[in-house]
Amino acid sequence: ARCYNILGILWTEQGRLDDAIAAYRQALVQDPGYATAHYNLGNVYLAKEEIGAAADCFRRAVDSDPEHARALAALGQVLKTLERAEDAVPFLERAIILLPEDADLHCDLGNALQTLGQLPGANAAYKRSLQLNPKLSRAWYSAGCAENSRKEYAAAIACFRSALEIDPEAGN
C-alpha cells in the first residue's frame, strides 16, 4: 500500500491525476484504512474540482485516523466550500488543536464562524491568524468583512488597506 501511495504522489506531482487516482485506489485496496492514501486521494479530487468526492476521501481519512491534522483541516475547508459551515467548524477546531501555529487554519475557522454569524469568534480567529502571520492578506480581508458586518467601518477600512498593502491584486 505504501508503494502505491508513493506512486500516487509521484503521478500527482507530474500532473497525471487519473494515474494518481488509480495508484491511491490500489493503495486502498491493499489497506482500506490507510488514512494518508485517503487524504492524498482527496487532494487529487480537489485538484480536479470534484469537491464531493474530495470530502468523502477526507472523511474516510479522518475516520481511519482521527488525529490526521491535515485531513481534519481539509475536511473542514471542503465542508465550508460546500456551504456546510456548521459542519466544518468542529473539524477546523480539531485541526487547530493539532496545528495551533497554522495561520491559514485560524483564518478558515474565522470564515466558517463568520458565515454562521458568530462574529466575536470569527474576530478572535482572525486576530490569532494575524498574530501568527501578519502578512496573510486573506486574513486581513476577512477581518475587514467581519468588522464591516459589525458596522465598525474605520476598523474595516484599516483591515482592507492592510490586505491591499500586502497583496495589491487582492481587490481584483
JSON list of C-alpha atoms in Angstrom, two decimals:
[
{"chain": "A", "resi": 1, "resn": "ALA", "atom": "CA", "xyz": [0.00, 0.00, 0.00]},
{"chain": "A", "resi": 2, "resn": "ARG", "atom": "CA", "xyz": [2.83, 2.39, 0.87]},
{"chain": "A", "resi": 3, "resn": "CYS", "atom": "CA", "xyz": [4.44, 1.92, -2.55]},
{"chain": "A", "resi": 4, "resn": "TYR", "atom": "CA", "xyz": [1.17, 2.64, -4.36]},
{"chain": "A", "resi": 5, "resn": "ASN", "atom": "CA", "xyz": [0.72, 5.74, -2.20]},
{"chain": "A", "resi": 6, "resn": "ILE", "atom": "CA", "xyz": [4.20, 6.96, -3.14]},
{"chain": "A", "resi": 7, "resn": "LEU", "atom": "CA", "xyz": [3.48, 6.22, -6.79]},
{"chain": "A", "resi": 8, "resn": "GLY", "atom": "CA", "xyz": [0.30, 8.30, -6.45]},
{"chain": "A", "resi": 9, "resn": "ILE", "atom": "CA", "xyz": [2.34, 11.17, -5.03]},
{"chain": "A", "resi": 10, "resn": "LEU", "atom": "CA", "xyz": [4.75, 11.00, -7.96]},
{"chain": "A", "resi": 11, "resn": "TRP", "atom": "CA", "xyz": [1.91, 10.92, -10.50]},
{"chain": "A", "resi": 12, "resn": "THR", "atom": "CA", "xyz": [0.28, 13.87, -8.74]},
{"chain": "A", "resi": 13, "resn": "GLU", "atom": "CA", "xyz": [3.50, 15.87, -8.88]},
{"chain": "A", "resi": 14, "resn": "GLN", "atom": "CA", "xyz": [3.67, 15.17, -12.62]},
{"chain": "A", "resi": 15, "resn": "GLY", "atom": "CA", "xyz": [0.09, 16.30, -13.13]},
{"chain": "A", "resi": 16, "resn": "ARG", "atom": "CA", "xyz": [-1.06, 12.81, -14.09]},
{"chain": "A", "resi": 17, "resn": "LEU", "atom": "CA", "xyz": [-4.12, 12.96, -11.88]},
{"chain": "A", "resi": 18, "resn": "ASP", "atom": "CA", "xyz": [-6.02, 9.98, -13.30]},
{"chain": "A", "resi": 19, "resn": "ASP", "atom": "CA", "xyz": [-2.94, 7.80, -12.84]},
{"chain": "A", "resi": 20, "resn": "ALA", "atom": "CA", "xyz": [-2.58, 9.13, -9.30]},
{"chain": "A", "resi": 21, "resn": "ILE", "atom": "CA", "xyz": [-6.20, 8.24, -8.55]},
{"chain": "A", "resi": 22, "resn": "ALA", "atom": "CA", "xyz": [-5.59, 4.70, -9.79]},
{"chain": "A", "resi": 23, "resn": "ALA", "atom": "CA", "xyz": [-2.48, 4.38, -7.62]},
{"chain": "A", "resi": 24, "resn": "TYR", "atom": "CA", "xyz": [-4.21, 5.68, -4.49]},
{"chain": "A", "resi": 25, "resn": "ARG", "atom": "CA", "xyz": [-7.16, 3.38, -5.10]},
{"chain": "A", "resi": 26, "resn": "GLN", "atom": "CA", "xyz": [-4.77, 0.46, -5.39]},
{"chain": "A", "resi": 27, "resn": "ALA", "atom": "CA", "xyz": [-3.15, 1.51, -2.10]},
{"chain": "A", "resi": 28, "resn": "LEU", "atom": "CA", "xyz": [-6.61, 1.47, -0.52]},
{"chain": "A", "resi": 29, "resn": "VAL", "atom": "CA", "xyz": [-7.36, -1.98, -1.93]},
{"chain": "A", "resi": 30, "resn": "GLN", "atom": "CA", "xyz": [-4.22, -3.15, -0.14]},
{"chain": "A", "resi": 31, "resn": "ASP", "atom": "CA", "xyz": [-5.04, -1.25, 3.08]},
{"chain": "A", "resi": 32, "resn": "PRO", "atom": "CA", "xyz": [-8.59, 0.20, 3.28]},
{"chain": "A", "resi": 33, "resn": "GLY", "atom": "CA", "xyz": [-7.75, 2.08, 6.49]},
{"chain": "A", "resi": 34, "resn": "TYR", "atom": "CA", "xyz": [-4.70, 3.88, 5.09]},
{"chain": "A", "resi": 35, "resn": "ALA", "atom": "CA", "xyz": [-5.56, 7.44, 6.15]},
{"chain": "A", "resi": 36, "resn": "THR", "atom": "CA", "xyz": [-2.77, 9.11, 4.21]},
{"chain": "A", "resi": 37, "resn": "ALA", "atom": "CA", "xyz": [-3.86, 7.46, 0.95]},
{"chain": "A", "resi": 38, "resn": "HIS", "atom": "CA", "xyz": [-7.44, 8.63, 1.55]},
{"chain": "A", "resi": 39, "resn": "TYR", "atom": "CA", "xyz": [-6.12, 12.14, 2.24]},
{"chain": "A", "resi": 40, "resn": "ASN", "atom": "CA", "xyz": [-3.90, 12.17, -0.85]},
{"chain": "A", "resi": 41, "resn": "LEU", "atom": "CA", "xyz": [-6.76, 10.88, -3.00]},
{"chain": "A", "resi": 42, "resn": "GLY", "atom": "CA", "xyz": [-8.93, 13.68, -1.63]},
{"chain": "A", "resi": 43, "resn": "ASN", "atom": "CA", "xyz": [-6.34, 16.23, -2.68]},
{"chain": "A", "resi": 44, "resn": "VAL", "atom": "CA", "xyz": [-6.33, 14.86, -6.22]},
{"chain": "A", "resi": 45, "resn": "TYR", "atom": "CA", "xyz": [-10.11, 15.14, -6.35]},
{"chain": "A", "resi": 46, "resn": "LEU", "atom": "CA", "xyz": [-9.77, 18.73, -5.11]},
{"chain": "A", "resi": 47, "resn": "ALA", "atom": "CA", "xyz": [-7.31, 19.43, -7.92]},
{"chain": "A", "resi": 48, "resn": "LYS", "atom": "CA", "xyz": [-9.89, 18.02, -10.35]},
{"chain": "A", "resi": 49, "resn": "GLU", "atom": "CA", "xyz": [-12.55, 20.22, -8.69]},
{"chain": "A", "resi": 50, "resn": "GLU", "atom": "CA", "xyz": [-14.56, 17.16, -7.63]},
{"chain": "A", "resi": 51, "resn": "ILE", "atom": "CA", "xyz": [-15.42, 18.61, -4.23]},
{"chain": "A", "resi": 52, "resn": "GLY", "atom": "CA", "xyz": [-17.93, 15.97, -3.13]},
{"chain": "A", "resi": 53, "resn": "ALA", "atom": "CA", "xyz": [-15.50, 13.13, -3.86]},
{"chain": "A", "resi": 54, "resn": "ALA", "atom": "CA", "xyz": [-12.76, 15.04, -2.04]},
{"chain": "A", "resi": 55, "resn": "ALA", "atom": "CA", "xyz": [-15.00, 15.44, 1.02]},
{"chain": "A", "resi": 56, "resn": "ASP", "atom": "CA", "xyz": [-15.70, 11.70, 1.04]},
{"chain": "A", "resi": 57, "resn": "CYS", "atom": "CA", "xyz": [-11.98, 10.91, 0.93]},
{"chain": "A", "resi": 58, "resn": "PHE", "atom": "CA", "xyz": [-11.12, 13.37, 3.69]},
{"chain": "A", "resi": 59, "resn": "ARG", "atom": "CA", "xyz": [-13.90, 11.94, 5.86]},
{"chain": "A", "resi": 60, "resn": "ARG", "atom": "CA", "xyz": [-12.54, 8.42, 5.33]},
{"chain": "A", "resi": 61, "resn": "ALA", "atom": "CA", "xyz": [-9.06, 9.66, 6.28]},
{"chain": "A", "resi": 62, "resn": "VAL", "atom": "CA", "xyz": [-10.42, 11.18, 9.49]},
{"chain": "A", "resi": 63, "resn": "ASP", "atom": "CA", "xyz": [-12.45, 8.04, 10.22]},
{"chain": "A", "resi": 64, "resn": "SER", "atom": "CA", "xyz": [-9.27, 5.97, 9.81]},
{"chain": "A", "resi": 65, "resn": "ASP", "atom": "CA", "xyz": [-7.09, 8.37, 11.83]},
{"chain": "A", "resi": 66, "resn": "PRO", "atom": "CA", "xyz": [-8.98, 10.91, 13.96]},
{"chain": "A", "resi": 67, "resn": "GLU", "atom": "CA", "xyz": [-5.68, 12.72, 14.64]},
{"chain": "A", "resi": 68, "resn": "HIS", "atom": "CA", "xyz": [-4.76, 13.26, 10.98]},
{"chain": "A", "resi": 69, "resn": "ALA", "atom": "CA", "xyz": [-4.48, 17.03, 11.26]},
{"chain": "A", "resi": 70, "resn": "ARG", "atom": "CA", "xyz": [-4.29, 17.81, 7.54]},
{"chain": "A", "resi": 71, "resn": "ALA", "atom": "CA", "xyz": [-7.28, 15.59, 6.78]},
{"chain": "A", "resi": 72, "resn": "LEU", "atom": "CA", "xyz": [-9.27, 17.31, 9.54]},
{"chain": "A", "resi": 73, "resn": "ALA", "atom": "CA", "xyz": [-8.33, 20.70, 8.09]},
{"chain": "A", "resi": 74, "resn": "ALA", "atom": "CA", "xyz": [-9.11, 19.65, 4.53]},
{"chain": "A", "resi": 75, "resn": "LEU", "atom": "CA", "xyz": [-12.48, 18.21, 5.52]},
{"chain": "A", "resi": 76, "resn": "GLY", "atom": "CA", "xyz": [-13.37, 21.42, 7.33]},
{"chain": "A", "resi": 77, "resn": "GLN", "atom": "CA", "xyz": [-12.30, 23.53, 4.35]},
{"chain": "A", "resi": 78, "resn": "VAL", "atom": "CA", "xyz": [-14.25, 21.40, 1.88]},
{"chain": "A", "resi": 79, "resn": "LEU", "atom": "CA", "xyz": [-17.37, 21.41, 4.03]},
{"chain": "A", "resi": 80, "resn": "LYS", "atom": "CA", "xyz": [-17.15, 25.22, 4.17]},
{"chain": "A", "resi": 81, "resn": "THR", "atom": "CA", "xyz": [-16.82, 25.28, 0.37]},
{"chain": "A", "resi": 82, "resn": "LEU", "atom": "CA", "xyz": [-19.91, 23.08, 0.16]},
{"chain": "A", "resi": 83, "resn": "GLU", "atom": "CA", "xyz": [-21.75, 25.73, 2.23]},
{"chain": "A", "resi": 84, "resn": "ARG", "atom": "CA", "xyz": [-21.84, 23.48, 5.29]},
{"chain": "A", "resi": 85, "resn": "ALA", "atom": "CA", "xyz": [-20.08, 25.87, 7.67]},
{"chain": "A", "resi": 86, "resn": "GLU", "atom": "CA", "xyz": [-21.79, 24.45, 10.74]},
{"chain": "A", "resi": 87, "resn": "ASP", "atom": "CA", "xyz": [-20.40, 21.01, 9.91]},
{"chain": "A", "resi": 88, "resn": "ALA", "atom": "CA", "xyz": [-16.99, 22.48, 9.08]},
{"chain": "A", "resi": 89, "resn": "VAL", "atom": "CA", "xyz": [-16.36, 24.23, 12.41]},
{"chain": "A", "resi": 90, "resn": "PRO", "atom": "CA", "xyz": [-15.72, 21.13, 14.58]},
{"chain": "A", "resi": 91, "resn": "PHE", "atom": "CA", "xyz": [-13.20, 19.74, 12.08]},
{"chain": "A", "resi": 92, "resn": "LEU", "atom": "CA", "xyz": [-11.37, 23.05, 11.83]},
{"chain": "A", "resi": 93, "resn": "GLU", "atom": "CA", "xyz": [-11.30, 23.37, 15.62]},
{"chain": "A", "resi": 94, "resn": "ARG", "atom": "CA", "xyz": [-9.87, 19.86, 15.97]},
{"chain": "A", "resi": 95, "resn": "ALA", "atom": "CA", "xyz": [-7.26, 20.60, 13.31]},
{"chain": "A", "resi": 96, "resn": "ILE", "atom": "CA", "xyz": [-6.23, 23.78, 15.14]},
{"chain": "A", "resi": 97, "resn": "ILE", "atom": "CA", "xyz": [-5.68, 21.81, 18.34]},
{"chain": "A", "resi": 98, "resn": "LEU", "atom": "CA", "xyz": [-3.19, 19.67, 16.40]},
{"chain": "A", "resi": 99, "resn": "LEU", "atom": "CA", "xyz": [-1.73, 22.55, 14.32]},
{"chain": "A", "resi": 100, "resn": "PRO", "atom": "CA", "xyz": [-2.05, 25.58, 16.61]},
{"chain": "A", "resi": 101, "resn": "GLU", "atom": "CA", "xyz": [0.52, 27.65, 14.71]},
{"chain": "A", "resi": 102, "resn": "ASP", "atom": "CA", "xyz": [-1.21, 27.38, 11.31]},
{"chain": "A", "resi": 103, "resn": "ALA", "atom": "CA", "xyz": [-2.40, 30.90, 10.46]},
{"chain": "A", "resi": 104, "resn": "ASP", "atom": "CA", "xyz": [-4.41, 29.70, 7.46]},
{"chain": "A", "resi": 105, "resn": "LEU", "atom": "CA", "xyz": [-6.41, 27.30, 9.63]},
{"chain": "A", "resi": 106, "resn": "HIS", "atom": "CA", "xyz": [-7.32, 30.07, 12.05]},
{"chain": "A", "resi": 107, "resn": "CYS", "atom": "CA", "xyz": [-8.46, 32.17, 9.09]},
{"chain": "A", "resi": 108, "resn": "ASP", "atom": "CA", "xyz": [-10.53, 29.26, 7.74]},
{"chain": "A", "resi": 109, "resn": "LEU", "atom": "CA", "xyz": [-12.18, 28.85, 11.15]},
{"chain": "A", "resi": 110, "resn": "GLY", "atom": "CA", "xyz": [-12.89, 32.59, 11.20]},
{"chain": "A", "resi": 111, "resn": "ASN", "atom": "CA", "xyz": [-14.52, 32.37, 7.78]},
{"chain": "A", "resi": 112, "resn": "ALA", "atom": "CA", "xyz": [-16.75, 29.49, 8.86]},
{"chain": "A", "resi": 113, "resn": "LEU", "atom": "CA", "xyz": [-17.74, 31.29, 12.05]},
{"chain": "A", "resi": 114, "resn": "GLN", "atom": "CA", "xyz": [-18.42, 34.50, 10.13]},
{"chain": "A", "resi": 115, "resn": "THR", "atom": "CA", "xyz": [-20.68, 32.58, 7.75]},
{"chain": "A", "resi": 116, "resn": "LEU", "atom": "CA", "xyz": [-22.62, 31.38, 10.81]},
{"chain": "A", "resi": 117, "resn": "GLY", "atom": "CA", "xyz": [-22.91, 34.95, 12.09]},
{"chain": "A", "resi": 118, "resn": "GLN", "atom": "CA", "xyz": [-20.64, 34.24, 15.05]},
{"chain": "A", "resi": 119, "resn": "LEU", "atom": "CA", "xyz": [-18.67, 37.47, 14.70]},
{"chain": "A", "resi": 120, "resn": "PRO", "atom": "CA", "xyz": [-16.90, 37.50, 18.10]},
{"chain": "A", "resi": 121, "resn": "GLY", "atom": "CA", "xyz": [-15.50, 34.03, 17.43]},
{"chain": "A", "resi": 122, "resn": "ALA", "atom": "CA", "xyz": [-14.62, 34.98, 13.87]},
{"chain": "A", "resi": 123, "resn": "ASN", "atom": "CA", "xyz": [-12.80, 38.10, 15.04]},
{"chain": "A", "resi": 124, "resn": "ALA", "atom": "CA", "xyz": [-10.84, 36.09, 17.60]},
{"chain": "A", "resi": 125, "resn": "ALA", "atom": "CA", "xyz": [-9.84, 33.58, 14.91]},
{"chain": "A", "resi": 126, "resn": "TYR", "atom": "CA", "xyz": [-8.71, 36.35, 12.54]},
{"chain": "A", "resi": 127, "resn": "LYS", "atom": "CA", "xyz": [-6.77, 38.04, 15.33]},
{"chain": "A", "resi": 128, "resn": "ARG", "atom": "CA", "xyz": [-4.93, 34.79, 16.08]},
{"chain": "A", "resi": 129, "resn": "SER", "atom": "CA", "xyz": [-4.31, 34.20, 12.37]},
{"chain": "A", "resi": 130, "resn": "LEU", "atom": "CA", "xyz": [-2.76, 37.63, 12.03]},
{"chain": "A", "resi": 131, "resn": "GLN", "atom": "CA", "xyz": [-0.67, 37.18, 15.17]},
{"chain": "A", "resi": 132, "resn": "LEU", "atom": "CA", "xyz": [0.78, 34.08, 13.57]},
{"chain": "A", "resi": 133, "resn": "ASN", "atom": "CA", "xyz": [1.20, 35.63, 10.11]},
{"chain": "A", "resi": 134, "resn": "PRO", "atom": "CA", "xyz": [0.73, 39.39, 9.81]},
{"chain": "A", "resi": 135, "resn": "LYS", "atom": "CA", "xyz": [1.31, 39.10, 6.04]},
{"chain": "A", "resi": 136, "resn": "LEU", "atom": "CA", "xyz": [-1.72, 36.87, 5.39]},
{"chain": "A", "resi": 137, "resn": "SER", "atom": "CA", "xyz": [-3.73, 39.20, 3.19]},
{"chain": "A", "resi": 138, "resn": "ARG", "atom": "CA", "xyz": [-6.81, 36.98, 3.12]},
{"chain": "A", "resi": 139, "resn": "ALA", "atom": "CA", "xyz": [-7.00, 37.15, 6.92]},
{"chain": "A", "resi": 140, "resn": "TRP", "atom": "CA", "xyz": [-6.88, 40.95, 6.77]},
{"chain": "A", "resi": 141, "resn": "TYR", "atom": "CA", "xyz": [-9.60, 40.92, 4.12]},
{"chain": "A", "resi": 142, "resn": "SER", "atom": "CA", "xyz": [-11.80, 38.54, 6.10]},
{"chain": "A", "resi": 143, "resn": "ALA", "atom": "CA", "xyz": [-11.25, 40.55, 9.28]},
{"chain": "A", "resi": 144, "resn": "GLY", "atom": "CA", "xyz": [-12.33, 43.62, 7.34]},
{"chain": "A", "resi": 145, "resn": "CYS", "atom": "CA", "xyz": [-15.52, 41.88, 6.24]},
{"chain": "A", "resi": 146, "resn": "ALA", "atom": "CA", "xyz": [-16.25, 40.91, 9.84]},
{"chain": "A", "resi": 147, "resn": "GLU", "atom": "CA", "xyz": [-15.65, 44.47, 11.03]},
{"chain": "A", "resi": 148, "resn": "ASN", "atom": "CA", "xyz": [-17.90, 45.78, 8.27]},
{"chain": "A", "resi": 149, "resn": "SER", "atom": "CA", "xyz": [-20.64, 43.36, 9.37]},
{"chain": "A", "resi": 150, "resn": "ARG", "atom": "CA", "xyz": [-20.38, 44.81, 12.87]},
{"chain": "A", "resi": 151, "resn": "LYS", "atom": "CA", "xyz": [-20.61, 48.32, 11.37]},
{"chain": "A", "resi": 152, "resn": "GLU", "atom": "CA", "xyz": [-17.08, 49.06, 12.61]},
{"chain": "A", "resi": 153, "resn": "TYR", "atom": "CA", "xyz": [-16.24, 50.90, 9.41]},
{"chain": "A", "resi": 154, "resn": "ALA", "atom": "CA", "xyz": [-12.95, 52.51, 10.47]},
{"chain": "A", "resi": 155, "resn": "ALA", "atom": "CA", "xyz": [-11.60, 49.13, 11.57]},
{"chain": "A", "resi": 156, "resn": "ALA", "atom": "CA", "xyz": [-12.87, 47.55, 8.34]},
{"chain": "A", "resi": 157, "resn": "ILE", "atom": "CA", "xyz": [-11.09, 50.17, 6.24]},
{"chain": "A", "resi": 158, "resn": "ALA", "atom": "CA", "xyz": [-7.85, 49.61, 8.15]},
{"chain": "A", "resi": 159, "resn": "CYS", "atom": "CA", "xyz": [-8.10, 45.85, 7.56]},
{"chain": "A", "resi": 160, "resn": "PHE", "atom": "CA", "xyz": [-8.84, 46.27, 3.84]},
{"chain": "A", "resi": 161, "resn": "ARG", "atom": "CA", "xyz": [-5.90, 48.66, 3.49]},
{"chain": "A", "resi": 162, "resn": "SER", "atom": "CA", "xyz": [-3.60, 46.15, 5.16]},
{"chain": "A", "resi": 163, "resn": "ALA", "atom": "CA", "xyz": [-4.83, 43.43, 2.79]},
{"chain": "A", "resi": 164, "resn": "LEU", "atom": "CA", "xyz": [-4.17, 45.63, -0.24]},
{"chain": "A", "resi": 165, "resn": "GLU", "atom": "CA", "xyz": [-0.72, 46.69, 1.01]},
{"chain": "A", "resi": 166, "resn": "ILE", "atom": "CA", "xyz": [0.27, 43.05, 1.23]},
{"chain": "A", "resi": 167, "resn": "ASP", "atom": "CA", "xyz": [-1.40, 41.97, -1.99]},
{"chain": "A", "resi": 168, "resn": "PRO", "atom": "CA", "xyz": [-2.37, 44.82, -4.33]},
{"chain": "A", "resi": 169, "resn": "GLU", "atom": "CA", "xyz": [-4.12, 42.30, -6.60]},
{"chain": "A", "resi": 170, "resn": "ALA", "atom": "CA", "xyz": [-6.49, 41.27, -3.78]},
{"chain": "A", "resi": 171, "resn": "GLY", "atom": "CA", "xyz": [-9.01, 43.88, -4.91]},
{"chain": "A", "resi": 172, "resn": "ASN", "atom": "CA", "xyz": [-9.32, 42.39, -8.41]}
]
